[in-house]
Coordinates of C-alpha atoms in Angstrom, one line a residue:
Q1018 CA -16.4 -2.5 1.5
K1019 CA -16.9 1.2 2.2
D1020 CA -20.0 3.3 1.5
G1021 CA -18.3 6.6 2.0
S1022 CA -21.2 7.9 4.2
G1023 CA -20.9 10.6 6.8
R1024 CA -18.0 12.4 5.1
G1025 CA -19.1 15.9 4.5
R1026 CA -17.5 19.3 4.6
G1027 CA -16.2 18.8 8.1
S1028 CA -14.2 15.7 7.2
L1029 CA -10.4 16.1 7.6
K1030 CA -9.4 12.7 6.3
L1031 CA -8.9 12.4 2.6
R1032 CA -10.9 9.5 1.2
L1033 CA -12.0 8.6 -2.3
Q1034 CA -15.2 10.6 -2.0
N1035 CA -13.1 13.7 -1.4
T1036 CA -10.9 12.9 -4.4
F1037 CA -11.6 14.5 -7.8
L1038 CA -8.5 13.5 -9.7
L1039 CA -10.2 10.3 -10.8
F1040 CA -12.5 12.3 -13.0
P1041 CA -11.4 13.3 -16.5
G1042 CA -10.5 16.9 -16.9
I1043 CA -9.7 17.5 -13.2
G1044 CA -6.1 17.9 -12.3
E1045 CA -4.3 18.8 -9.0
K1046 CA -4.8 22.5 -9.5
T1047 CA -8.5 22.3 -10.1
E1048 CA -9.0 19.8 -7.3
T1049 CA -7.2 22.1 -4.9
Q1050 CA -9.3 25.1 -6.0
L1051 CA -12.5 23.1 -5.5
W1052 CA -11.5 22.1 -2.0
K1053 CA -10.7 25.8 -1.1
K1054 CA -14.2 26.8 -2.3
G1055 CA -15.7 24.2 0.0
T1056 CA -16.4 21.6 -2.6
N1057 CA -15.1 18.6 -0.7
T1058 CA -17.2 15.5 -1.8
W1059 CA -18.6 14.0 -4.9
D1060 CA -22.0 15.2 -3.7
D1061 CA -20.9 18.8 -4.0
L1062 CA -19.0 18.4 -7.3
T1063 CA -21.5 18.6 -10.0
S1064 CA -23.0 21.9 -8.8
E1065 CA -19.5 23.6 -9.3
L1066 CA -18.9 22.4 -12.8
S1067 CA -20.2 23.1 -16.3
G1068 CA -19.8 22.3 -19.9
K1069 CA -17.7 19.4 -21.1
R1070 CA -16.0 19.0 -17.7
L1071 CA -19.5 18.5 -16.0
S1072 CA -20.5 16.0 -18.7
K1073 CA -17.4 13.9 -18.2
V1074 CA -17.9 13.9 -14.4
K1075 CA -21.5 12.9 -14.8
D1076 CA -20.4 10.0 -16.9
V1077 CA -17.9 8.6 -14.4
L1078 CA -19.6 9.5 -11.2
P1079 CA -22.2 6.7 -11.1
K1080 CA -19.4 4.2 -11.9
A1081 CA -17.3 5.6 -9.0
R1082 CA -20.2 5.3 -6.6
K1083 CA -21.0 1.8 -7.6
N1084 CA -17.3 0.6 -7.5
L1085 CA -16.9 2.2 -4.1
E1086 CA -20.0 0.4 -2.9
V1087 CA -18.8 -3.0 -4.0
G1088 CA -15.1 -2.3 -3.0
N1089 CA -13.5 -2.5 -6.4
T1090 CA -10.1 -1.0 -6.0
Q1091 CA -9.2 -2.0 -9.5
F1092 CA -11.5 0.8 -10.8
F1093 CA -10.0 3.5 -8.7
N1094 CA -6.4 2.4 -9.2
S1095 CA -7.0 2.7 -13.0
Q1096 CA -8.6 6.2 -12.7
L1097 CA -6.1 7.8 -10.4
P1098 CA -2.6 9.0 -11.4
G1099 CA 0.0 6.4 -10.3
S1100 CA 1.5 8.9 -7.8
E1101 CA -1.8 9.3 -6.1
N1102 CA -2.8 5.7 -5.5
W1103 CA -2.0 6.2 -1.8
R1104 CA -5.5 7.6 -1.6
L1105 CA -6.9 4.1 -1.9
Y1106 CA -5.6 3.1 1.5
R1107 CA -8.0 4.9 3.9
D1108 CA -11.2 3.4 2.3
F1109 CA -9.6 -0.1 2.2
D1110 CA -7.4 -0.2 5.2
D1111 CA -9.2 -3.2 6.7
T1112 CA -8.6 -5.3 3.5
T1113 CA -5.1 -4.2 2.8
C1114 CA -2.3 -6.8 2.8
F1115 CA 1.2 -5.7 3.8
F1116 CA 3.8 -8.1 2.7
D1117 CA 7.5 -8.7 2.4
I1118 CA 9.7 -11.5 1.1
E1119 CA 13.2 -12.7 1.9
T1120 CA 15.3 -14.4 -0.8
T1121 CA 18.7 -15.9 -1.4
G1122 CA 19.7 -13.2 -3.9
L1123 CA 18.5 -10.3 -6.0
S1124 CA 17.6 -12.1 -9.2
P1125 CA 14.6 -14.6 -9.5
D1126 CA 16.5 -16.3 -12.3
N1127 CA 19.1 -17.8 -9.9
S1128 CA 17.7 -17.2 -6.4
V1129 CA 14.7 -18.4 -4.5
V1130 CA 12.2 -17.1 -2.0
T1131 CA 13.0 -18.3 1.6
T1132 CA 10.2 -16.7 3.6
A1133 CA 7.2 -14.5 2.8
S1134 CA 5.2 -12.6 5.5
F1135 CA 1.7 -11.2 5.0
H1136 CA 0.0 -8.9 7.5
Q1137 CA -3.7 -8.2 7.2
G1138 CA -6.6 -7.6 9.6
G1139 CA -4.2 -7.6 12.6
E1140 CA -2.9 -11.1 11.8
T1141 CA 0.4 -12.1 10.3
T1142 CA 1.1 -15.2 8.3
T1143 CA 4.7 -16.3 7.3
L1144 CA 5.2 -18.9 4.6
V1145 CA 8.5 -20.8 4.6
R1146 CA 10.2 -22.5 1.7
D1147 CA 9.9 -26.3 1.6
R1148 CA 7.1 -26.1 4.1
D1149 CA 4.1 -24.0 3.1
L1150 CA 5.5 -21.5 0.7
T1151 CA 3.5 -22.6 -2.3
E1152 CA 1.7 -20.9 -5.3
E1153 CA -1.7 -21.8 -3.7
N1154 CA -0.9 -20.3 -0.3
I1155 CA 0.6 -17.1 -1.9
Q1156 CA -2.4 -16.6 -4.0
K1157 CA -4.7 -17.0 -1.0
Q1158 CA -2.9 -14.3 0.9
V1159 CA -2.6 -11.9 -2.0
F1160 CA -6.0 -12.3 -3.7
D1161 CA -8.0 -12.2 -0.5
S1162 CA -7.0 -8.5 -0.2
D1163 CA -8.2 -5.3 -2.0
L1164 CA -4.8 -3.5 -1.8
L1165 CA -1.2 -4.6 -1.5
V1166 CA 1.4 -2.6 0.3
T1167 CA 5.1 -3.1 0.0
F1168 CA 8.4 -1.2 0.1
N1169 CA 10.1 -1.5 -3.2
G1170 CA 7.8 -4.3 -4.0
K1171 CA 7.0 -3.1 -7.6
R1172 CA 10.6 -3.7 -8.6
F1173 CA 11.4 -6.6 -6.3
D1174 CA 8.9 -8.5 -4.3
V1175 CA 6.0 -8.8 -6.8
P1176 CA 8.1 -9.7 -9.9
F1177 CA 10.1 -12.1 -7.8
L1178 CA 7.0 -14.0 -6.7
E1179 CA 5.5 -13.9 -10.2
K1180 CA 8.7 -15.4 -11.7
R1181 CA 9.4 -18.0 -9.1
F1182 CA 5.8 -19.2 -8.7
D1183 CA 4.4 -18.6 -12.1
I1184 CA 1.6 -16.4 -10.9
D1185 CA 0.1 -13.0 -12.1
I1186 CA -0.4 -10.6 -9.2
T1187 CA -3.0 -8.0 -10.3
T1188 CA -4.2 -6.7 -7.0
P1189 CA -3.7 -2.9 -6.9
H1190 CA -0.3 -2.2 -5.3
L1191 CA 0.9 0.7 -3.2
D1192 CA 4.7 0.7 -3.1
L1193 CA 5.5 2.9 -0.2
M1194 CA 9.0 3.7 -1.5
Y1195 CA 7.5 6.3 -3.9
P1196 CA 5.2 8.3 -1.5
C1197 CA 8.1 8.2 1.0
R1198 CA 10.4 9.8 -1.6
S1199 CA 7.7 12.5 -2.3
L1200 CA 8.1 13.4 1.4
D1201 CA 11.9 13.4 1.2
L1202 CA 12.1 10.1 3.1
T1203 CA 14.8 8.3 1.2
G1204 CA 16.9 5.2 1.7
G1205 CA 15.8 1.7 2.7
L1206 CA 13.0 0.6 4.9
K1207 CA 15.1 0.4 8.1
K1208 CA 16.4 3.9 7.7
I1209 CA 12.9 5.3 7.2
E1210 CA 11.6 3.3 10.2
K1211 CA 14.1 5.1 12.4
E1212 CA 13.1 8.5 10.9
L1213 CA 9.5 7.8 11.7
D1214 CA 10.2 6.3 15.1
V1215 CA 8.9 2.9 14.1
T1216 CA 10.5 0.4 16.4
R1217 CA 11.5 -3.2 15.9
E1218 CA 13.7 -5.9 17.5
L1219 CA 16.6 -7.4 15.5
E1220 CA 17.7 -3.9 14.3
D1221 CA 21.1 -5.3 13.4
L1222 CA 19.7 -7.6 10.7
D1223 CA 19.6 -6.8 7.0
G1224 CA 19.0 -8.7 3.8
R1225 CA 22.5 -10.1 3.7
E1226 CA 22.1 -11.5 7.3
A1227 CA 18.8 -12.9 6.2
I1228 CA 20.6 -15.0 3.6
R1229 CA 23.1 -16.2 6.1
L1230 CA 20.4 -17.2 8.5
W1231 CA 18.7 -19.3 5.8
K1232 CA 22.0 -21.0 5.0
Q1233 CA 22.5 -21.8 8.7
Y1234 CA 19.0 -23.2 8.9
Q1235 CA 19.7 -25.5 5.9
R1236 CA 22.7 -26.8 7.9
G1237 CA 20.3 -27.7 10.7
N1238 CA 20.1 -24.6 12.8
Q1239 CA 16.4 -24.3 13.7
Q1240 CA 17.0 -21.1 15.8
A1241 CA 18.3 -19.4 12.6
L1242 CA 15.0 -20.0 10.9
E1243 CA 13.1 -18.7 13.9
K1244 CA 15.2 -15.5 13.8
L1245 CA 14.7 -15.1 10.0
V1246 CA 10.9 -15.5 10.4
K1247 CA 10.8 -13.0 13.2
Y1248 CA 12.8 -10.5 11.1
N1249 CA 10.6 -11.0 8.0
R1250 CA 7.4 -10.6 10.1
Y1251 CA 8.7 -7.2 11.4
D1252 CA 9.1 -6.0 7.8
A1253 CA 5.4 -6.8 7.0
V1254 CA 3.9 -5.6 10.3
N1255 CA 5.9 -2.3 10.4
L1256 CA 4.6 -1.5 6.9
K1257 CA 1.2 -0.8 8.4
E1258 CA 2.5 1.7 10.9
I1259 CA 4.6 3.4 8.1
T1260 CA 1.6 3.5 5.8
E1261 CA -0.6 5.2 8.5
D1262 CA 2.1 7.8 9.0
I1263 CA 2.8 8.4 5.3
H1264 CA -0.9 8.7 4.6
Q1265 CA -1.4 11.2 7.4
R1266 CA 1.5 13.3 6.1
L1267 CA 0.3 13.3 2.5
D1268 CA -3.3 13.9 3.6
K1269 CA -2.1 17.0 5.5
R1270 CA 0.0 18.3 2.7
R1271 CA -2.5 17.6 -0.1
Y1272 CA -6.0 18.0 1.5
R1273 CA -6.4 19.2 5.0
K1274 CA -4.6 22.5 4.7
H1275 CA -7.1 23.5 2.0
V1276 CA -10.4 22.5 3.6
S1277 CA -12.5 24.3 6.2
T1278 CA -12.7 22.9 9.7
D1279 CA -16.3 24.0 10.0
A1280 CA -18.8 21.1 9.9

């Protein structure tokens, strides 16, 4: 949970208390104008508004304060435009779960999940099919977090898990593929890692090789499973470093260039 304290005019890290897009009637242009005028926090906001816009902000502001106090990411995820939900991360970075799955194919109708890695609070857990990859264990990893981070997870990882394990994943979800695209970082996760100088071992592995490793393990090759798990864990762990980099870039482009450095 975050209380948002100590983030006044001198703050150069965009947090929810610096975000005005979650209030009705305020778009990107107005938000930017407010920042340029020195209106950088919720505390400053009401003195700069009037009329219907002020009335709408006053209606939502107590709810925003309360939900930030209790750490309810669902509220902010519903209030922010979808393209701006990366702003959730800085206030909930310690309760964010970075995760990635490996499968035997692209469709959950005729493929299965082989491994799933979850990285949160500096610890990484990998669940393996026919061992501990169960509905209960997946739910424990996912629902103990305030924010999920994946790469292409909205189209692949999340619906795959929901279909194969008959679960409903409702935790707010930041799919890094989209903010990466907004920064002209395109292609797959491995390509973007190289562009951002995020290192990993097993650079030669990809999704197809992960399938081959699983098949080798099924034929009795224990080392193949160890290699697959290591590869999958890198995907999850590296998502945190990428998220930090992407957040910093977006923060600089959207917020820091508009605010005063004077405390």
